[in-house]
Short mmCIF file of C-alpha atoms in Angstrom, two decimals:
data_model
loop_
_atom_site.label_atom_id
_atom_site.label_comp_id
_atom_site.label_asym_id
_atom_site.label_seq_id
_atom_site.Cartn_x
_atom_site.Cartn_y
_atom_site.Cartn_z
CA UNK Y 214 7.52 -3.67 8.29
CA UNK Y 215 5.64 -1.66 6.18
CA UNK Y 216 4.39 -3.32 2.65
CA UNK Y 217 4.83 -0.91 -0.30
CA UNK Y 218 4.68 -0.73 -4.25
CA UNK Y 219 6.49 1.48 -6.42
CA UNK Y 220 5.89 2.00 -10.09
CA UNK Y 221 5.09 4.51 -12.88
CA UNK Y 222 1.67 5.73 -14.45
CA UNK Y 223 0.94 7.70 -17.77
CA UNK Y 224 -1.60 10.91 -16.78
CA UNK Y 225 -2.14 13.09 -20.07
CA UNK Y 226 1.06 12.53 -21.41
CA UNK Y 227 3.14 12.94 -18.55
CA UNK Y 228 4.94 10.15 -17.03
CA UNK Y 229 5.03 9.94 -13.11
CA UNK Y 230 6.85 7.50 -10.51
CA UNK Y 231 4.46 7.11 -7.68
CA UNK Y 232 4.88 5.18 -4.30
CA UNK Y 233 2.19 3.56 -2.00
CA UNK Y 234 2.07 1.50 0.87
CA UNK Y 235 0.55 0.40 3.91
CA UNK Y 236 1.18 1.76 7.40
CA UNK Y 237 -0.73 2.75 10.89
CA UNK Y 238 -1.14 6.51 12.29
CA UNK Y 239 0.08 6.95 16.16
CA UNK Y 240 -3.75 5.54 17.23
CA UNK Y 241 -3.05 2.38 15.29
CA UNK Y 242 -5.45 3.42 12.32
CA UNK Y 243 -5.01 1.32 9.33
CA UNK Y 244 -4.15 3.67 6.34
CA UNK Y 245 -2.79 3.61 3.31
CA UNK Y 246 0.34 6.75 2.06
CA UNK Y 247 0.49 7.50 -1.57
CA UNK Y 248 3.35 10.30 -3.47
CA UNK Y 249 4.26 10.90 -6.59
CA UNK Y 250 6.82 13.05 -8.65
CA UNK Y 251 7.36 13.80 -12.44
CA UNK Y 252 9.31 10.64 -14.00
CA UNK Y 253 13.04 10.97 -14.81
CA UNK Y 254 13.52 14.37 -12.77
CA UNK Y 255 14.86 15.21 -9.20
CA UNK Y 256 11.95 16.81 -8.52
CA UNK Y 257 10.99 16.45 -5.05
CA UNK Y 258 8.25 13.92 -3.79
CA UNK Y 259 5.04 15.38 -3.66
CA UNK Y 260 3.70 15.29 0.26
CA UNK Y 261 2.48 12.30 1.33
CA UNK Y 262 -1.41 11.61 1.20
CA UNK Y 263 -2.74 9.60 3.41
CA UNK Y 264 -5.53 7.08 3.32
CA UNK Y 265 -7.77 6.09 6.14
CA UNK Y 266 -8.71 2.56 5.78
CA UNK Y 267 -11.84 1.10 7.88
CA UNK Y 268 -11.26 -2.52 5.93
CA UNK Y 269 -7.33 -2.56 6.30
CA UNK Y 270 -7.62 -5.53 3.17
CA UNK Y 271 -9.97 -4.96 1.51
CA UNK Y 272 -8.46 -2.65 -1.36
CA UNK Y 273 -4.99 -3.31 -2.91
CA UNK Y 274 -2.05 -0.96 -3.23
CA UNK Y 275 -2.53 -0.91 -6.98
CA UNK Y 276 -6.53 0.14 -6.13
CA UNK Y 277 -5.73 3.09 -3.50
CA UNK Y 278 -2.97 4.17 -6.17
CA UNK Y 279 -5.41 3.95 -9.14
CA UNK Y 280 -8.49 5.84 -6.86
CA UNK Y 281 -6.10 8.44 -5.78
CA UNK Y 282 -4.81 9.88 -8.79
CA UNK Y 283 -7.93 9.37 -11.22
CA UNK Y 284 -10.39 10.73 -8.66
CA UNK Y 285 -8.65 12.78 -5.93
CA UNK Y 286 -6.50 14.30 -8.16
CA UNK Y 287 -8.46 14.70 -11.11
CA UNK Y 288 -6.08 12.81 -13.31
CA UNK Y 289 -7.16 11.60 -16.68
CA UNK Y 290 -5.63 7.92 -15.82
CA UNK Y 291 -6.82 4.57 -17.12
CA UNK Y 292 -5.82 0.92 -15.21
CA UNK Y 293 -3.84 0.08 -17.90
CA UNK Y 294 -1.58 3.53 -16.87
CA UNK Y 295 -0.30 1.84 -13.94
CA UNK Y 296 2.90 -0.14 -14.00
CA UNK Y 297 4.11 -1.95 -10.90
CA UNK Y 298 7.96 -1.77 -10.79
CA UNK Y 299 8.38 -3.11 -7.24
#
């Protein structure tokens, strides 16, 4: 079973649902799979990123969330963006 968060974040004004959680790749690679889409829309999900973790827990969901979309995206986001619905 895989262990996942869902929850919403604020990036310049813009609200966004994201999803994260923890899973394996087919060599049994710890990683972590992040998406997101524009809050309150049908939009589709964006395609999943994935994460490869060497320290499988050492970093939380929350942390991988927050690390994806303020650095990898470029997102102006702040901790106190993030709120964990599930």
């Amino acid at each position: 079973m895989k262990e996942m968060i869902k929850g919403s974040f604020n990036a310049d004004g813009v609200a966004w649902d994201y999803e994260a959680w923890f899973a394996q790749d087919n060599e049994g690679t710890p990683l972590a799979a992040i998406r997101h889409r524009r809050q309150g829309t049908t939009d589709a999900w964006t395609p999943t990123t994935p994460i490869t973790l060497h320290l499988r827990h050492a970093y939380t969901l929350e942390q991988l969330a927050f690390a994806h979309f303020g650095s990898v995206l470029d997102m102006s986001v702040e901790e106190g963006d993030f709120v964990k619905t599930r």
